[in-house]
XYZ file of C-alpha atoms in Angstrom:
653
model
C 97.994 113.356 76.881
C 96.861 114.078 80.414
C 95.311 111.642 82.828
C 91.608 110.986 82.359
C 91.754 111.459 78.489
C 93.753 108.258 77.444
C 92.980 107.244 73.979
C 93.347 103.904 72.344
C 96.368 105.107 70.137
C 97.917 106.555 73.345
C 97.687 103.079 75.086
C 99.417 101.622 72.124
C 102.331 104.009 72.341
C 105.450 103.124 74.345
C 106.427 105.308 77.281
C 109.277 106.966 75.462
C 106.887 107.687 72.570
C 104.450 109.382 75.004
C 107.163 111.540 76.581
C 108.251 112.730 73.013
C 104.637 113.599 72.244
C 104.428 115.839 75.366
C 107.650 117.504 74.573
C 106.284 118.429 71.085
C 102.976 119.577 72.323
C 103.987 121.525 75.556
C 107.964 122.014 75.469
C 108.001 124.740 78.023
C 105.719 122.847 80.583
C 107.767 121.778 83.690
C 108.735 118.136 83.451
C 110.902 117.621 86.720
C 111.630 119.819 89.785
C 114.474 118.443 91.607
C 117.196 119.479 94.146
C 119.828 121.787 92.781
C 123.378 120.532 92.521
C 124.676 122.959 95.244
C 122.818 123.515 98.461
C 123.150 126.404 100.830
C 124.437 125.594 104.437
C 121.165 126.398 106.021
C 117.616 126.757 105.166
C 115.189 124.697 102.956
C 116.585 122.832 100.009
C 117.160 124.723 96.842
C 115.469 123.102 93.639
C 115.955 123.593 89.985
C 113.449 122.726 87.191
C 113.607 121.404 83.533
C 110.778 121.668 80.889
C 109.475 118.756 78.763
C 111.303 120.199 75.704
C 114.675 120.246 77.437
C 113.957 117.050 79.320
C 113.202 115.162 76.081
C 116.230 116.714 74.430
C 118.522 115.290 77.192
C 116.889 111.857 76.731
C 117.529 111.859 72.986
C 121.122 113.101 73.496
C 121.813 110.535 76.061
C 120.239 107.915 73.909
C 122.726 108.899 71.096
C 125.563 108.453 73.735
C 124.221 104.958 74.535
C 124.214 104.073 70.866
C 127.767 105.203 70.510
C 128.698 102.776 73.110
C 126.846 99.853 71.459
C 123.831 100.006 73.662
C 120.683 99.550 71.561
C 117.781 97.422 70.940
C 117.629 94.457 73.588
C 120.928 95.181 75.345
C 120.452 94.081 78.798
C 122.002 97.040 80.886
C 122.687 97.072 84.466
C 121.815 100.596 85.809
C 123.417 101.490 89.134
C 122.761 105.159 89.568
C 121.474 107.227 92.403
C 117.675 107.510 92.343
C 116.440 111.108 91.206
C 116.218 113.160 88.114
C 119.252 111.729 86.300
C 117.929 108.257 86.779
C 114.624 109.186 85.134
C 116.559 110.652 82.150
C 118.558 107.479 81.872
C 115.503 105.130 82.091
C 113.719 107.008 79.263
C 117.125 107.181 77.272
C 117.425 103.287 77.505
C 113.817 102.866 76.556
C 114.356 105.301 73.612
C 117.084 103.035 72.111
C 115.084 99.885 72.926
C 117.688 98.691 75.539
C 116.608 96.727 78.537
C 117.433 98.245 81.893
C 118.088 95.632 84.510
C 116.617 97.149 87.773
C 118.115 95.558 90.961
C 117.515 97.077 94.476
C 120.638 97.470 96.474
C 118.584 97.150 99.481
C 118.405 93.362 99.026
C 122.069 93.054 100.082
C 125.319 93.282 98.147
C 125.762 89.541 97.658
C 122.190 88.925 96.401
C 122.257 91.989 94.230
C 125.430 90.812 92.477
C 124.000 87.294 92.095
C 120.934 88.738 90.263
C 123.263 90.796 87.888
C 125.235 87.607 87.183
C 122.269 85.524 86.515
C 120.622 87.741 84.149
C 123.786 88.102 82.081
C 124.105 91.826 81.839
C 125.721 93.043 78.491
C 126.184 96.674 79.346
C 126.939 98.612 82.592
C 126.001 102.202 83.257
C 126.695 103.465 86.925
C 128.308 106.004 89.253
C 132.135 105.709 90.014
C 131.588 103.740 93.088
C 129.479 101.195 91.299
C 132.311 100.799 88.705
C 134.521 100.071 91.607
C 132.333 97.286 92.822
C 132.383 96.012 89.072
C 136.206 95.613 89.307
C 136.194 94.071 92.796
C 133.604 91.587 91.693
C 134.115 90.803 88.039
C 132.562 87.477 87.943
C 129.067 89.087 88.204
C 129.793 91.273 85.201
C 131.723 88.813 83.145
C 129.290 89.433 80.045
C 129.589 93.212 80.047
C 130.949 94.633 76.668
C 129.834 98.190 77.164
C 130.709 100.307 80.123
C 129.720 104.052 80.864
C 130.902 105.739 83.953
C 128.676 108.787 85.080
C 130.468 111.155 87.489
C 128.227 112.772 89.905
C 127.180 116.192 88.753
C 128.015 116.123 85.157
C 127.555 112.548 84.275
C 124.667 113.191 81.832
C 126.512 115.808 80.019
C 129.460 113.448 79.485
C 127.079 110.748 78.316
C 125.552 113.206 75.845
C 128.929 114.127 74.528
C 129.534 110.492 73.499
C 126.892 110.958 71.002
C 127.895 114.250 69.625
C 127.678 114.200 65.888
C 125.460 111.166 65.918
C 121.754 111.663 64.683
C 119.000 112.015 67.344
C 116.646 109.288 66.227
C 113.123 108.970 67.479
C 112.156 106.385 69.925
C 112.656 102.896 68.871
C 109.564 101.198 67.478
C 108.536 98.151 69.742
C 105.680 95.618 70.008
C 103.701 94.753 73.152
C 105.710 91.466 73.697
C 109.100 93.214 73.618
C 110.958 93.392 76.952
C 111.026 96.849 78.215
C 112.943 96.140 81.405
C 113.892 93.407 83.832
C 113.019 93.974 87.379
C 113.644 91.850 90.556
C 111.428 90.721 93.233
C 112.551 91.515 96.802
C 113.404 88.077 97.661
C 111.853 88.432 101.016
C 110.332 84.888 100.720
C 112.952 83.130 98.671
C 115.559 83.727 95.809
C 114.962 87.024 94.120
C 113.427 86.420 90.718
C 113.982 88.218 87.408
C 110.619 89.512 85.977
C 110.205 90.275 82.345
C 108.333 93.633 82.324
C 107.203 93.895 78.686
C 106.082 96.878 76.661
C 102.476 95.824 76.761
C 102.778 95.235 80.540
C 104.224 98.819 81.080
C 101.215 100.043 79.180
C 98.861 98.005 81.282
C 100.375 99.330 84.368
C 100.255 102.952 83.268
C 96.644 102.517 82.270
C 95.823 100.716 85.793
C 97.516 103.625 87.694
C 95.763 106.438 85.516
C 92.264 104.806 85.441
C 92.286 103.864 89.204
C 93.686 106.968 90.793
C 94.021 110.047 88.547
C 91.964 112.882 87.253
C 92.800 115.291 84.584
C 93.224 118.247 87.002
C 95.978 116.494 88.803
C 99.169 117.965 87.180
C 101.907 117.481 89.597
C 103.211 114.587 91.679
C 105.869 114.109 94.529
C 108.071 110.979 93.630
C 109.431 108.882 96.177
C 109.801 105.736 94.029
C 111.576 106.310 90.581
C 109.328 104.023 88.639
C 106.181 106.014 89.435
C 108.096 109.082 88.095
C 108.396 107.295 84.708
C 104.619 106.851 84.655
C 104.080 110.472 85.761
C 106.157 111.797 82.809
C 104.442 109.559 80.241
C 101.195 110.996 81.514
C 102.346 114.565 81.013
C 102.591 115.545 84.767
C 105.251 117.853 86.602
C 107.303 115.446 88.675
C 108.831 116.789 91.853
C 111.742 114.928 93.359
C 112.216 115.803 96.866
C 115.657 115.836 98.736
C 115.710 112.317 100.187
C 117.380 108.935 99.948
C 114.897 106.803 98.021
C 116.714 103.728 98.976
C 115.652 104.314 102.667
C 112.228 105.664 102.531
C 111.700 105.323 106.155
C 114.413 107.850 106.855
C 112.955 110.777 104.786
C 112.541 113.990 106.550
C 108.850 114.994 106.729
C 109.861 118.494 107.104
C 111.502 118.577 103.576
C 108.650 116.595 102.222
C 106.184 119.045 103.506
C 108.225 121.942 102.064
C 108.275 120.459 98.660
C 104.575 119.711 98.699
C 103.678 123.350 99.646
C 106.279 125.132 97.605
C 105.447 123.479 94.252
C 101.694 122.854 94.930
C 101.938 118.968 94.691
C 98.549 117.325 93.937
C 99.401 113.666 94.365
C 102.186 111.311 95.770
C 103.024 107.634 95.731
C 104.795 106.478 98.942
C 105.455 103.447 101.306
C 103.492 103.446 104.601
C 106.957 103.770 106.294
C 107.298 107.339 104.877
C 103.504 108.356 105.274
C 103.472 107.601 109.046
C 106.142 110.263 109.931
C 104.746 112.527 107.446
C 101.172 112.394 108.898
C 102.441 112.723 112.420
C 104.665 115.846 111.414
C 101.538 117.410 109.704
C 99.416 116.645 112.935
C 102.091 117.941 115.322
C 102.888 121.074 113.405
C 99.347 122.043 111.961
C 101.014 122.524 108.650
C 98.484 122.482 105.700
C 98.973 120.898 102.363
C 95.714 122.140 100.509
C 97.140 121.265 97.062
C 97.509 117.474 97.932
C 94.389 115.612 96.916
C 95.578 112.139 96.189
C 97.991 109.745 98.127
C 98.677 106.334 96.764
C 100.465 103.935 99.201
C 101.959 100.484 98.313
C 104.661 97.997 99.411
C 102.748 97.014 102.548
C 99.185 97.097 103.685
C 98.123 100.412 105.076
C 96.540 100.050 108.526
C 93.142 101.674 109.322
C 95.147 103.992 111.939
C 97.349 105.443 109.130
C 94.507 105.940 106.828
C 92.591 107.814 109.566
C 95.873 109.860 110.337
C 96.192 110.933 106.886
C 92.550 111.892 106.454
C 92.843 113.927 109.510
C 95.455 116.190 107.951
C 94.595 116.159 104.341
C 91.893 118.293 102.610
C 88.352 116.985 103.046
C 88.023 115.926 99.421
C 91.455 114.132 99.179
C 91.625 110.463 98.412
C 93.892 108.041 100.068
C 94.436 104.817 98.160
C 96.072 101.537 99.448
C 97.269 99.690 96.344
C 98.009 95.989 96.332
C 100.395 94.545 93.753
C 103.776 93.055 93.146
C 106.783 93.376 90.841
C 104.962 90.790 88.711
C 101.563 92.588 88.653
C 100.872 96.201 89.570
C 98.424 97.234 90.404
C 96.295 94.275 91.201
C 93.732 95.923 93.600
C 92.974 99.045 95.360
C 90.828 100.539 97.894
C 90.076 104.126 98.982
C 90.389 104.981 102.612
C 86.448 105.951 103.063
C 85.630 102.315 102.118
C 88.458 100.919 104.054
C 87.453 102.808 107.143
C 83.966 101.689 106.952
C 83.143 97.853 107.372
C 86.495 96.426 106.346
C 88.265 98.433 109.108
C 87.073 96.068 111.722
C 88.279 92.908 109.786
C 91.805 92.809 111.212
C 90.661 92.648 114.687
C 88.244 89.947 113.854
C 90.887 87.838 112.139
C 89.452 88.368 108.607
C 92.635 89.645 107.361
C 93.164 93.169 105.605
C 90.857 94.212 102.861
C 93.071 95.383 99.959
C 90.011 96.349 97.827
C 88.648 95.345 94.437
C 90.609 94.511 91.290
C 92.437 97.358 89.663
C 91.153 98.399 86.019
C 92.109 95.798 83.574
C 92.896 93.083 86.279
C 91.137 89.803 86.962
C 91.426 88.317 90.448
C 90.538 84.965 91.616
C 91.423 82.421 94.637
C 92.435 78.941 94.063
C 93.269 75.996 96.510
C 96.525 76.493 98.317
C 99.228 74.110 97.332
C 103.026 74.152 97.054
C 103.348 72.296 93.839
C 102.932 73.559 90.132
C 99.804 74.046 88.464
C 100.509 74.016 84.773
C 96.989 74.449 83.419
C 93.638 76.220 84.537
C 90.675 73.801 85.153
C 87.087 74.859 86.013
C 87.479 73.264 89.408
C 90.588 75.184 90.334
C 88.937 78.269 91.931
C 87.646 77.794 95.498
C 84.222 79.050 96.815
C 83.380 82.573 97.605
C 84.577 83.236 101.225
C 86.936 80.458 101.313
C 90.821 80.998 101.774
C 92.920 80.284 98.808
C 95.919 81.385 97.011
C 95.386 84.770 95.091
C 95.966 84.735 91.340
C 95.807 87.514 88.940
C 95.540 87.975 85.061
C 95.511 90.992 82.862
C 97.747 93.320 80.685
C 99.602 94.496 83.701
C 100.776 91.051 84.689
C 104.180 89.842 83.625
C 103.741 86.851 81.292
C 107.068 85.192 82.403
C 110.350 85.387 84.346
C 113.543 85.807 82.428
C 115.093 82.636 81.639
C 113.717 80.993 84.704
C 111.633 78.039 83.748
C 111.522 76.732 87.323
C 110.058 79.983 88.502
C 107.567 79.969 85.552
C 106.450 76.510 86.465
C 105.852 77.398 90.247
C 104.045 80.853 89.468
C 102.268 80.617 86.100
C 99.107 78.899 84.883
C 98.318 78.600 81.311
C 94.683 79.326 80.457
C 94.146 79.008 76.771
C 95.397 82.299 75.353
C 96.208 83.952 78.672
C 98.359 83.376 81.671
C 97.503 83.549 85.510
C 100.089 84.621 87.900
C 100.131 82.917 91.250
C 101.005 85.823 93.729
C 101.976 83.381 96.696
C 99.693 85.411 98.918
C 96.877 83.698 100.726
C 93.424 85.523 100.932
C 89.710 85.434 100.176
C 87.100 87.321 98.287
C 83.862 88.485 99.913
C 80.376 88.683 98.383
C 81.147 92.314 97.296
C 84.074 91.332 95.249
C 86.550 92.735 97.668
C 89.811 90.848 98.266
C 91.119 90.188 101.772
C 94.915 89.557 102.156
C 95.635 86.880 104.965
C 99.406 86.637 104.495
C 102.325 85.049 102.358
C 101.824 81.335 101.502
C 105.280 80.601 102.450
C 104.845 82.356 105.879
C 101.864 80.237 106.946
C 102.527 78.272 110.157
C 101.640 74.592 109.666
C 100.593 73.297 112.913
C 99.077 70.005 113.874
C 95.536 71.656 114.044
C 95.831 73.394 110.665
C 97.416 76.383 109.109
C 97.581 79.748 110.638
C 98.070 82.686 108.403
C 100.227 85.456 109.497
C 98.298 88.749 108.572
C 94.976 87.142 109.595
C 96.212 86.304 113.129
C 98.302 89.331 113.611
C 95.304 91.750 113.149
C 93.750 90.254 116.317
C 96.834 91.185 118.519
C 97.614 94.446 116.637
C 94.334 95.928 118.098
C 96.134 96.234 121.586
C 96.893 99.952 122.042
C 100.422 99.414 123.237
C 101.347 97.055 120.516
C 103.107 98.600 117.395
C 102.886 95.581 115.390
C 103.105 91.755 115.701
C 104.685 88.810 113.498
C 103.540 85.279 113.719
C 106.297 82.730 112.985
C 106.661 79.079 113.405
C 109.506 76.510 113.787
C 109.581 72.626 113.484
C 108.721 70.251 110.835
C 105.568 71.045 108.591
C 102.406 69.935 110.116
C 103.783 70.031 113.671
C 105.135 73.587 113.772
C 105.043 75.472 116.975
C 103.553 79.152 116.479
C 105.023 81.921 118.287
C 103.838 85.515 118.337
C 106.670 88.144 118.240
C 105.542 91.495 119.612
C 107.081 94.864 118.903
C 105.719 97.400 121.501
C 105.035 101.027 121.197
C 107.835 103.447 122.268
C 106.075 104.450 125.557
C 105.628 100.669 126.574
C 108.752 99.755 128.510
C 109.774 96.385 129.662
C 108.168 96.592 132.948
C 104.578 96.694 131.030
C 105.316 93.320 129.142
C 103.799 91.010 131.784
C 100.578 92.977 131.779
C 100.697 93.323 128.025
C 101.302 89.494 127.618
C 98.387 88.688 129.674
C 96.051 90.928 127.678
C 97.439 89.530 124.448
C 96.719 86.043 125.780
C 93.134 86.997 126.475
C 92.840 88.438 123.018
C 93.959 85.268 121.331
C 91.828 82.928 123.471
C 88.792 85.090 122.507
C 89.181 84.220 118.873
C 88.850 80.650 117.382
C 91.550 81.571 114.761
C 94.190 82.535 117.384
C 93.262 80.440 120.459
C 96.045 77.882 119.685
C 98.796 80.617 119.982
C 100.549 79.980 123.398
C 104.107 81.677 123.044
C 104.597 85.292 123.153
C 107.861 87.121 122.850
C 108.630 90.742 122.926
C 111.159 92.032 120.373
C 112.997 95.386 120.520
C 112.590 96.223 116.589
C 111.533 93.895 113.752
C 113.923 93.286 110.844
C 112.343 94.775 107.862
C 113.246 94.970 104.071
C 115.127 98.205 103.066
C 113.088 98.813 99.888
C 109.684 99.501 101.712
C 110.916 99.635 105.299
C 107.719 97.706 106.187
C 107.941 94.107 105.133
C 108.835 91.944 108.093
C 111.661 89.471 107.592
C 109.936 86.692 109.307
C 112.615 84.152 108.468
C 114.992 86.007 110.723
C 112.347 86.331 113.392
C 111.707 82.472 113.288
C 115.268 81.727 114.023
C 115.372 84.245 116.727
C 112.207 82.865 118.410
C 113.413 79.304 118.112
C 116.633 80.354 119.841
C 114.807 82.109 122.685
C 112.526 79.197 123.298
C 114.717 76.373 122.932
C 118.167 77.753 123.018
C 118.933 75.926 119.786
C 121.396 78.626 118.592
C 123.255 79.382 121.797
C 127.022 78.860 121.721
C 128.076 75.227 121.948
C 131.066 73.915 123.666
C 133.041 74.156 120.373
C 131.793 77.672 119.985
C 133.047 78.667 123.426
C 136.493 77.045 122.797
C 136.728 78.995 119.503
C 135.902 82.248 121.259
C 138.787 81.539 123.807
C 141.323 81.924 120.988
C 141.056 85.559 120.464
C 140.850 86.061 124.324
C 144.192 84.270 124.538
C 145.350 86.565 121.808
C 144.595 89.540 123.830
C 146.212 88.041 126.936
C 149.383 87.559 124.897
C 149.347 91.167 123.910
C 148.938 92.256 127.532
C 151.922 90.114 128.561
C 154.401 92.191 126.354
C 156.184 93.655 129.479
C 157.231 90.030 130.226
C 158.438 89.061 126.825
C 162.107 88.349 126.085
C 162.170 90.762 123.243
C 165.668 89.297 122.098
C 163.760 86.086 121.107
C 162.888 86.577 117.332
C 160.067 83.969 117.152
C 158.135 85.302 120.277
C 158.501 88.929 118.939
C 157.298 88.190 115.679
C 154.406 86.113 117.110
C 153.507 89.247 119.122
C 153.181 91.445 116.120
C 151.263 88.916 114.255
C 148.876 88.763 117.338
C 148.641 92.610 117.273
C 147.859 92.666 113.632
C 145.034 89.919 114.041
C 143.606 91.322 117.201
C 143.491 94.903 116.351
C 143.538 95.421 112.581
C 141.571 92.397 111.498
C 139.009 92.710 114.291
C 138.450 96.318 113.286
C 137.908 95.421 109.759
C 135.213 93.068 110.690
C 133.178 95.638 112.595
C 131.189 96.890 109.376
C 130.037 93.248 108.798
C 129.051 92.795 112.443
C 127.041 96.073 112.329
C 125.221 95.196 109.139
C 124.391 91.794 110.512
C 123.011 93.402 113.805
C 121.045 95.760 111.767
C 119.545 93.014 109.642
C 118.612 90.869 112.749
C 117.276 93.999 114.526
C 118.550 92.738 117.898
C 118.413 96.359 119.416
C 121.903 96.092 120.554
C 123.714 99.345 120.423
C 126.327 99.918 117.810
C 129.229 100.551 120.367
C 128.407 97.334 122.110
C 128.544 95.387 118.653
C 131.803 96.994 117.913
C 133.277 96.291 121.283
C 132.288 92.662 121.213
C 133.841 92.459 117.566
C 137.052 93.881 118.889
C 137.134 91.439 121.770
C 135.918 88.260 119.871
C 136.469 88.972 116.193
C 133.967 87.032 113.864
C 133.678 84.311 116.323
C 130.789 85.696 118.235
C 128.541 86.725 115.256
C 129.360 84.791 112.138
C 127.332 81.849 113.220
C 124.340 84.026 114.220
C 124.184 85.496 110.813
C 123.483 82.171 109.092
C 120.192 80.979 107.886
C 117.835 80.506 110.727
C 116.290 77.107 111.321
C 112.740 78.447 110.985
C 113.607 80.260 107.661
C 111.105 79.702 104.925
C 112.254 77.554 102.146
């Protein structure tokens, strides 16, 4: 059933059932276009395609292979496969059997990812060979795994289908709205990552919200840069185009390749992060390339700035729609706004310290704001919502809202409010609702800076300073005890604004802040080379790292102590001993053995620590060159960076 013609019967079907219906009705219609296995040495990427009939046949064959390995209804299955066409087949195959995929983003970091897998208690594991190597190296995280399937690159799905050869190809597993469809994890950007139960009913609600809010029946093809969106597109009967890109690092996607895919396959719609859309719009503007088929762009993961919306409108067809979608792992979509409305009155809101307008509630969602508090709110009461226009915590209810976290009563207590027969989800976001029913996002509750003069909300304050033409973005952080925190504005400048411009820019930022009653209390401004951001969206600023960095810059709290300097002297002495080899009595066994041990520690061990140091520097986004990081690690080993990688004092709890 195509978008725009969703019936009640269709809404009650699972996504796997919807796929099977499309395959039966239009088997030759193209389901997926994806990069070919073998690519030429030059020229644009080569692609191949598969029809709905063949795609559904692959799903049922792989589902039979999963059943042959004991993966069936309710089996929690870790799925560590490269995002792309094969992943889409595997997700539908798991849904076909009634298994529960456990979706963990590697971008959250190896340690946190493994901790998530361990806490959810996965029972089966499907992954590429490198993922299985990880399973052997860290067995504790996979202690409950009873079924293991390895998918070699290239022919992995064929081998999985071969496991089920001779077994019956059954129809999709019947399921009810309260059955768990998959377990997803929050990014963990403001605390420990939480396992979210995404039920069959929630998936239906998400699909309905996406369809009713964005698509029309004549939109028949989409460019997929996030795998879950491809699942919804296939359930709606559209053609999914998977471009040649690393979906784990969307900010690094090549706009030339994306433009080629859009033009070559007549793509009508795409869902993408602002980190991808910025370079894409710049490429289209610089080259003058046209994408006449592209009539819908939906962006999520981070607020879309008015500047990016204007840039997209300038390079797209006149009748194209550009939506900014507001949501989370627990509730998607919650709200949406189209660029024409956003660029009207709400476009001036950020500079006036009103926050960012994220639009009106999505179809099927109900949104309210309640009094900001850090404690649990077990039951809904009439006095809980705040008045219109007053800042509060944003809460949402509806079919597309997760009813609970997986085996996490503490998280449920902190984020769920019981209201008779329904539940409200506390988003942890702070904002307000205007007289037209539009929602204004002011920042994360855990990121608010709690000063002696009241709370400062990040996004609300940053909008004032982001209006400066030479400022790329800003981040408000604070350190110190709650109620007495010191606010600091970290500033990332545009590429053409060198260090010599900073004194002037700082004066102008101070003037902007002093001219608004919300920001007049901010006195500290620090330039930063490149903000640390999350890998998933390449846009969410890791403020807990910036808080520690700012505290260090202003107070020196994280500078090396006397004990640190003494510790760093040890590797220097080691290098001095290595340099003294011509003076050593080589007939002395103990001194010779000590020299070789010193050589191993100073050269081999220090070299092995370089990858960890590079990851730490990338996470902190210090701007230091990789060669400089490698040189410092070879000289001092872990003694120069290990302490810097710890939890910053200003990190949010």
